[in-house]
Amino acid sequence: MKSYYVYIMTNKTRTTIYIGMTNDLAKRVYQHQQGEMEGFTKDYRLNRLVYYEVYNDVHDAIAREKQLKRWRREKKNTLIEQQNPRWVDLSIELLG
């Protein structure tokens, strides 16, 4: 069964966040960290994984990504802090 991930990346100072969706979280986070993702995430150095959710259905993952993108920043911060109160970079566990 394939898994799909909705994830949130941030930068060192946590001033900007990015919400994305992928079917290979480890690969996508690595791409962000290496600056391989052109555009917004590279420009703002969004290279720290602070939150993610796992889905079995791609449509559910897409719907959740769209929902989170519509939220105000305060609500997104609360979501992150419920699972990751110190905003620790979760990619350390993910990538080893």
Short mmCIF file of N, CA, C and O in Angstrom, two decimals:
data_model
loop_
_atom_site.label_atom_id
_atom_site.label_comp_id
_atom_site.label_asym_id
_atom_site.label_seq_id
_atom_site.Cartn_x
_atom_site.Cartn_y
_atom_site.Cartn_z
N MET A 1 0.84 -1.18 0.00
CA MET A 1 0.00 0.00 0.00
C MET A 1 0.88 1.24 0.00
O MET A 1 1.85 1.34 0.75
N LYS A 2 0.55 2.17 -0.83
CA LYS A 2 1.32 3.40 -0.96
C LYS A 2 0.90 4.40 0.12
O LYS A 2 -0.25 4.47 0.49
N SER A 3 1.87 5.18 0.60
CA SER A 3 1.61 6.22 1.59
C SER A 3 1.83 7.59 0.97
O SER A 3 2.68 7.75 0.09
N TYR A 4 1.08 8.55 1.45
CA TYR A 4 1.18 9.93 1.01
C TYR A 4 1.34 10.80 2.24
O TYR A 4 0.75 10.53 3.28
N TYR A 5 2.13 11.84 2.11
CA TYR A 5 2.48 12.67 3.26
C TYR A 5 2.13 14.12 3.00
O TYR A 5 2.43 14.66 1.93
N VAL A 6 1.54 14.75 3.99
CA VAL A 6 1.36 16.19 4.01
C VAL A 6 2.37 16.67 5.04
O VAL A 6 2.44 16.14 6.15
N TYR A 7 3.18 17.65 4.66
CA TYR A 7 4.27 18.04 5.54
C TYR A 7 4.42 19.55 5.61
O TYR A 7 3.94 20.28 4.74
N ILE A 8 5.10 19.99 6.68
CA ILE A 8 5.37 21.41 6.86
C ILE A 8 6.87 21.59 7.07
O ILE A 8 7.47 20.94 7.93
N MET A 9 7.44 22.48 6.27
CA MET A 9 8.85 22.85 6.38
C MET A 9 8.93 24.29 6.88
O MET A 9 8.03 25.09 6.63
N THR A 10 10.03 24.60 7.55
CA THR A 10 10.28 25.97 7.98
C THR A 10 11.75 26.28 7.84
O THR A 10 12.55 25.42 7.46
N ASN A 11 12.12 27.50 8.17
CA ASN A 11 13.53 27.91 8.12
C ASN A 11 14.08 28.01 9.54
O ASN A 11 13.39 27.75 10.51
N LYS A 12 15.33 28.37 9.64
CA LYS A 12 16.03 28.42 10.93
C LYS A 12 15.31 29.32 11.93
O LYS A 12 15.21 28.99 13.11
N THR A 13 14.81 30.45 11.48
CA THR A 13 14.16 31.41 12.39
C THR A 13 12.66 31.20 12.51
O THR A 13 12.00 31.95 13.23
N ARG A 14 12.10 30.21 11.81
CA ARG A 14 10.68 29.88 11.83
C ARG A 14 9.78 31.03 11.37
O ARG A 14 8.62 31.13 11.75
N THR A 15 10.31 31.90 10.54
CA THR A 15 9.53 33.04 10.08
C THR A 15 8.62 32.70 8.90
O THR A 15 7.64 33.39 8.66
N THR A 16 8.95 31.65 8.18
CA THR A 16 8.18 31.26 7.00
C THR A 16 7.96 29.76 7.06
O THR A 16 8.83 29.01 7.48
N ILE A 17 6.77 29.33 6.62
CA ILE A 17 6.50 27.90 6.54
C ILE A 17 6.00 27.55 5.14
O ILE A 17 5.49 28.40 4.41
N TYR A 18 6.17 26.29 4.81
CA TYR A 18 5.72 25.75 3.53
C TYR A 18 4.98 24.46 3.79
O TYR A 18 5.45 23.60 4.56
N ILE A 19 3.84 24.29 3.16
CA ILE A 19 3.05 23.06 3.28
C ILE A 19 3.07 22.37 1.92
O ILE A 19 2.79 22.99 0.89
N GLY A 20 3.41 21.08 1.94
CA GLY A 20 3.47 20.33 0.70
C GLY A 20 2.92 18.93 0.87
O GLY A 20 2.56 18.51 1.97
N MET A 21 2.88 18.18 -0.24
CA MET A 21 2.39 16.81 -0.24
C MET A 21 3.30 16.00 -1.14
O MET A 21 3.75 16.49 -2.19
N THR A 22 3.60 14.76 -0.73
CA THR A 22 4.49 13.89 -1.50
C THR A 22 4.18 12.43 -1.19
O THR A 22 3.54 12.13 -0.18
N ASN A 23 4.68 11.54 -2.03
CA ASN A 23 4.57 10.12 -1.74
C ASN A 23 5.90 9.54 -1.26
O ASN A 23 6.01 8.36 -0.99
N ASP A 24 6.92 10.38 -1.15
CA ASP A 24 8.23 9.96 -0.64
C ASP A 24 8.80 11.08 0.22
O ASP A 24 9.54 11.95 -0.27
N LEU A 25 8.44 11.06 1.49
CA LEU A 25 8.80 12.16 2.39
C LEU A 25 10.31 12.30 2.55
O LEU A 25 10.83 13.42 2.50
N ALA A 26 11.02 11.21 2.74
CA ALA A 26 12.47 11.29 2.93
C ALA A 26 13.14 11.95 1.72
O ALA A 26 13.98 12.84 1.88
N LYS A 27 12.75 11.53 0.53
CA LYS A 27 13.34 12.10 -0.68
C LYS A 27 13.00 13.58 -0.81
O LYS A 27 13.87 14.40 -1.12
N ARG A 28 11.74 13.94 -0.55
CA ARG A 28 11.34 15.33 -0.71
C ARG A 28 12.04 16.23 0.30
O ARG A 28 12.51 17.33 -0.05
N VAL A 29 12.16 15.79 1.54
CA VAL A 29 12.85 16.60 2.55
C VAL A 29 14.31 16.78 2.15
O VAL A 29 14.86 17.88 2.25
N TYR A 30 14.93 15.72 1.69
CA TYR A 30 16.31 15.80 1.23
C TYR A 30 16.44 16.83 0.10
O TYR A 30 17.37 17.63 0.08
N GLN A 31 15.50 16.82 -0.84
CA GLN A 31 15.53 17.78 -1.93
C GLN A 31 15.42 19.21 -1.42
O GLN A 31 16.12 20.11 -1.90
N HIS A 32 14.55 19.43 -0.45
CA HIS A 32 14.44 20.76 0.15
C HIS A 32 15.76 21.16 0.80
O HIS A 32 16.24 22.29 0.63
N GLN A 33 16.35 20.26 1.54
CA GLN A 33 17.58 20.57 2.27
C GLN A 33 18.77 20.82 1.36
O GLN A 33 19.66 21.59 1.68
N GLN A 34 18.78 20.18 0.21
CA GLN A 34 19.87 20.35 -0.74
C GLN A 34 19.64 21.52 -1.69
O GLN A 34 20.47 21.79 -2.56
N GLY A 35 18.52 22.20 -1.55
CA GLY A 35 18.21 23.33 -2.43
C GLY A 35 17.80 22.92 -3.82
O GLY A 35 17.89 23.70 -4.76
N GLU A 36 17.35 21.67 -3.97
CA GLU A 36 16.94 21.17 -5.28
C GLU A 36 15.54 21.61 -5.67
O GLU A 36 15.16 21.48 -6.83
N MET A 37 14.77 22.10 -4.71
CA MET A 37 13.41 22.55 -4.98
C MET A 37 13.45 24.04 -5.32
O MET A 37 13.55 24.88 -4.43
N GLU A 38 13.42 24.35 -6.58
CA GLU A 38 13.50 25.74 -7.03
C GLU A 38 12.28 26.53 -6.58
O GLU A 38 11.21 25.97 -6.40
N GLY A 39 12.47 27.81 -6.38
CA GLY A 39 11.35 28.69 -6.07
C GLY A 39 11.27 29.03 -4.59
O GLY A 39 12.28 29.26 -3.92
N PHE A 40 10.05 29.04 -4.10
CA PHE A 40 9.74 29.53 -2.76
C PHE A 40 10.58 28.86 -1.67
O PHE A 40 11.19 29.54 -0.85
N THR A 41 10.63 27.54 -1.65
CA THR A 41 11.33 26.85 -0.56
C THR A 41 12.84 27.10 -0.61
O THR A 41 13.48 27.20 0.43
N LYS A 42 13.38 27.22 -1.79
CA LYS A 42 14.82 27.51 -1.92
C LYS A 42 15.10 28.96 -1.55
O LYS A 42 16.05 29.25 -0.82
N ASP A 43 14.27 29.87 -2.02
CA ASP A 43 14.46 31.29 -1.74
C ASP A 43 14.43 31.60 -0.25
O ASP A 43 15.18 32.44 0.23
N TYR A 44 13.56 30.92 0.48
CA TYR A 44 13.41 31.19 1.91
C TYR A 44 14.13 30.18 2.80
O TYR A 44 13.97 30.17 4.00
N ARG A 45 14.93 29.31 2.18
CA ARG A 45 15.73 28.31 2.90
C ARG A 45 14.86 27.47 3.85
O ARG A 45 15.18 27.31 5.02
N LEU A 46 13.79 26.96 3.32
CA LEU A 46 12.86 26.14 4.11
C LEU A 46 13.37 24.71 4.10
O LEU A 46 13.04 23.92 3.23
N ASN A 47 14.19 24.38 5.08
CA ASN A 47 14.89 23.10 5.08
C ASN A 47 14.72 22.29 6.37
O ASN A 47 15.42 21.32 6.59
N ARG A 48 13.79 22.68 7.22
CA ARG A 48 13.55 21.96 8.47
C ARG A 48 12.13 21.39 8.49
O ARG A 48 11.16 22.14 8.41
N LEU A 49 12.05 20.09 8.59
CA LEU A 49 10.76 19.41 8.67
C LEU A 49 10.25 19.50 10.10
O LEU A 49 10.89 19.02 11.02
N VAL A 50 9.09 20.14 10.30
CA VAL A 50 8.57 20.30 11.66
C VAL A 50 7.25 19.58 11.89
O VAL A 50 6.79 19.47 13.03
N TYR A 51 6.64 19.07 10.82
CA TYR A 51 5.34 18.41 10.98
C TYR A 51 5.04 17.58 9.74
O TYR A 51 5.38 17.97 8.63
N TYR A 52 4.39 16.42 9.96
CA TYR A 52 3.87 15.67 8.83
C TYR A 52 2.75 14.73 9.27
O TYR A 52 2.64 14.39 10.43
N GLU A 53 1.93 14.39 8.31
CA GLU A 53 0.82 13.45 8.50
C GLU A 53 0.91 12.42 7.38
O GLU A 53 1.38 12.73 6.29
N VAL A 54 0.44 11.21 7.66
CA VAL A 54 0.49 10.12 6.68
C VAL A 54 -0.92 9.74 6.26
O VAL A 54 -1.82 9.62 7.10
N TYR A 55 -1.11 9.52 4.96
CA TYR A 55 -2.41 9.13 4.40
C TYR A 55 -2.22 7.94 3.47
O TYR A 55 -1.19 7.81 2.82
N ASN A 56 -3.24 7.11 3.39
CA ASN A 56 -3.24 5.98 2.46
C ASN A 56 -3.88 6.33 1.13
O ASN A 56 -3.67 5.63 0.14
N ASP A 57 -4.65 7.38 1.11
CA ASP A 57 -5.36 7.79 -0.10
C ASP A 57 -4.85 9.15 -0.57
O ASP A 57 -4.84 10.11 0.20
N VAL A 58 -4.43 9.23 -1.81
CA VAL A 58 -3.88 10.46 -2.35
C VAL A 58 -4.88 11.60 -2.31
O VAL A 58 -4.51 12.75 -2.06
N HIS A 59 -6.16 11.30 -2.52
CA HIS A 59 -7.18 12.35 -2.50
C HIS A 59 -7.33 12.96 -1.11
O HIS A 59 -7.54 14.16 -0.96
N ASP A 60 -7.22 12.12 -0.08
CA ASP A 60 -7.28 12.63 1.30
C ASP A 60 -6.09 13.54 1.58
O ASP A 60 -6.23 14.58 2.22
N ALA A 61 -4.92 13.14 1.11
CA ALA A 61 -3.72 13.94 1.32
C ALA A 61 -3.82 15.29 0.61
O ALA A 61 -3.48 16.33 1.19
N ILE A 62 -4.30 15.27 -0.61
CA ILE A 62 -4.46 16.53 -1.36
C ILE A 62 -5.47 17.43 -0.67
O ILE A 62 -5.24 18.64 -0.54
N ALA A 63 -6.56 16.87 -0.22
CA ALA A 63 -7.59 17.67 0.46
C ALA A 63 -7.04 18.29 1.74
O ALA A 63 -7.29 19.46 2.04
N ARG A 64 -6.26 17.51 2.49
CA ARG A 64 -5.68 18.02 3.73
C ARG A 64 -4.66 19.12 3.45
O ARG A 64 -4.63 20.13 4.15
N GLU A 65 -3.84 18.93 2.43
CA GLU A 65 -2.87 19.96 2.06
C GLU A 65 -3.59 21.27 1.73
O GLU A 65 -3.21 22.35 2.22
N LYS A 66 -4.64 21.19 0.95
CA LYS A 66 -5.39 22.39 0.59
C LYS A 66 -6.03 23.03 1.82
O LYS A 66 -6.06 24.25 1.95
N GLN A 67 -6.55 22.19 2.71
CA GLN A 67 -7.16 22.71 3.94
C GLN A 67 -6.13 23.48 4.77
O GLN A 67 -6.39 24.61 5.20
N LEU A 68 -4.97 22.88 4.99
CA LEU A 68 -3.94 23.53 5.80
C LEU A 68 -3.45 24.82 5.17
O LEU A 68 -3.18 25.80 5.87
N LYS A 69 -3.35 24.85 3.87
CA LYS A 69 -2.89 26.06 3.19
C LYS A 69 -3.87 27.22 3.36
O LYS A 69 -3.45 28.38 3.31
N ARG A 70 -5.12 26.92 3.60
CA ARG A 70 -6.13 27.98 3.80
C ARG A 70 -6.12 28.52 5.23
O ARG A 70 -6.67 29.58 5.47
N TRP A 71 -5.54 27.79 6.15
CA TRP A 71 -5.54 28.22 7.55
C TRP A 71 -4.68 29.46 7.76
O TRP A 71 -3.70 29.68 7.05
N ARG A 72 -5.02 30.22 8.79
CA ARG A 72 -4.19 31.35 9.20
C ARG A 72 -2.93 30.81 9.87
O ARG A 72 -2.90 29.70 10.39
N ARG A 73 -1.91 31.62 9.89
CA ARG A 73 -0.61 31.20 10.43
C ARG A 73 -0.72 30.75 11.89
O ARG A 73 -0.10 29.75 12.29
N GLU A 74 -1.49 31.44 12.68
CA GLU A 74 -1.64 31.09 14.10
C GLU A 74 -2.16 29.66 14.27
O GLU A 74 -1.70 28.90 15.12
N LYS A 75 -3.12 29.29 13.46
CA LYS A 75 -3.69 27.94 13.54
C LYS A 75 -2.68 26.88 13.09
O LYS A 75 -2.60 25.80 13.66
N LYS A 76 -1.88 27.21 12.08
CA LYS A 76 -0.82 26.31 11.64
C LYS A 76 0.22 26.12 12.74
O LYS A 76 0.68 25.00 12.99
N ASN A 77 0.59 27.21 13.40
CA ASN A 77 1.55 27.13 14.51
C ASN A 77 1.03 26.22 15.61
O ASN A 77 1.78 25.41 16.16
N THR A 78 -0.24 26.35 15.94
CA THR A 78 -0.85 25.52 16.98
C THR A 78 -0.80 24.05 16.59
O THR A 78 -0.48 23.19 17.41
N LEU A 79 -1.10 23.75 15.34
CA LEU A 79 -1.04 22.37 14.85
C LEU A 79 0.36 21.80 15.02
O LEU A 79 0.54 20.69 15.54
N ILE A 80 1.36 22.55 14.60
CA ILE A 80 2.74 22.10 14.73
C ILE A 80 3.08 21.87 16.20
O ILE A 80 3.63 20.83 16.57
N GLU A 81 2.73 22.83 17.05
CA GLU A 81 3.12 22.77 18.46
C GLU A 81 2.40 21.68 19.24
O GLU A 81 2.91 21.23 20.27
N GLN A 82 1.27 21.20 18.76
CA GLN A 82 0.61 20.06 19.41
C GLN A 82 1.45 18.80 19.28
O GLN A 82 1.46 17.97 20.19
N GLN A 83 2.12 18.62 18.17
CA GLN A 83 2.93 17.43 17.92
C GLN A 83 4.42 17.68 18.18
O GLN A 83 5.15 16.76 18.50
N ASN A 84 4.85 18.91 18.00
CA ASN A 84 6.27 19.23 18.04
C ASN A 84 6.45 20.59 18.72
O ASN A 84 6.76 21.59 18.06
N PRO A 85 6.26 20.66 20.05
CA PRO A 85 6.23 21.95 20.75
C PRO A 85 7.51 22.78 20.62
O PRO A 85 7.46 24.01 20.68
N ARG A 86 8.64 22.14 20.42
CA ARG A 86 9.90 22.88 20.31
C ARG A 86 10.34 23.10 18.86
O ARG A 86 11.42 23.59 18.60
N TRP A 87 9.50 22.69 17.92
CA TRP A 87 9.79 22.85 16.50
C TRP A 87 11.11 22.16 16.13
O TRP A 87 11.92 22.68 15.36
N VAL A 88 11.34 20.98 16.68
CA VAL A 88 12.54 20.20 16.39
C VAL A 88 12.51 19.76 14.93
O VAL A 88 11.45 19.42 14.40
N ASP A 89 13.65 19.74 14.29
CA ASP A 89 13.76 19.28 12.91
C ASP A 89 13.57 17.77 12.88
O ASP A 89 14.46 17.01 13.29
N LEU A 90 12.43 17.31 12.40
CA LEU A 90 12.09 15.89 12.37
C LEU A 90 12.85 15.12 11.30
O LEU A 90 12.85 13.89 11.30
N SER A 91 13.52 15.82 10.41
CA SER A 91 14.25 15.14 9.35
C SER A 91 15.44 14.37 9.91
O SER A 91 15.91 13.42 9.27
N ILE A 92 15.92 14.74 11.06
CA ILE A 92 17.04 14.01 11.68
C ILE A 92 16.64 12.56 11.91
O ILE A 92 17.40 11.65 11.61
N GLU A 93 15.43 12.35 12.43
CA GLU A 93 14.92 10.98 12.62
C GLU A 93 14.63 10.31 11.27
O GLU A 93 14.94 9.16 11.06
N LEU A 94 14.05 11.07 10.39
CA LEU A 94 13.61 10.53 9.10
C LEU A 94 14.78 10.11 8.22
O LEU A 94 14.77 9.03 7.64
N LEU A 95 15.80 10.95 8.13
CA LEU A 95 16.91 10.70 7.24
C LEU A 95 18.11 10.04 7.92
O LEU A 95 19.02 9.57 7.26
N GLY A 96 18.11 10.03 9.24
CA GLY A 96 19.20 9.39 9.98
C GLY A 96 20.43 10.23 10.13
O GLY A 96 20.59 11.33 9.77
#
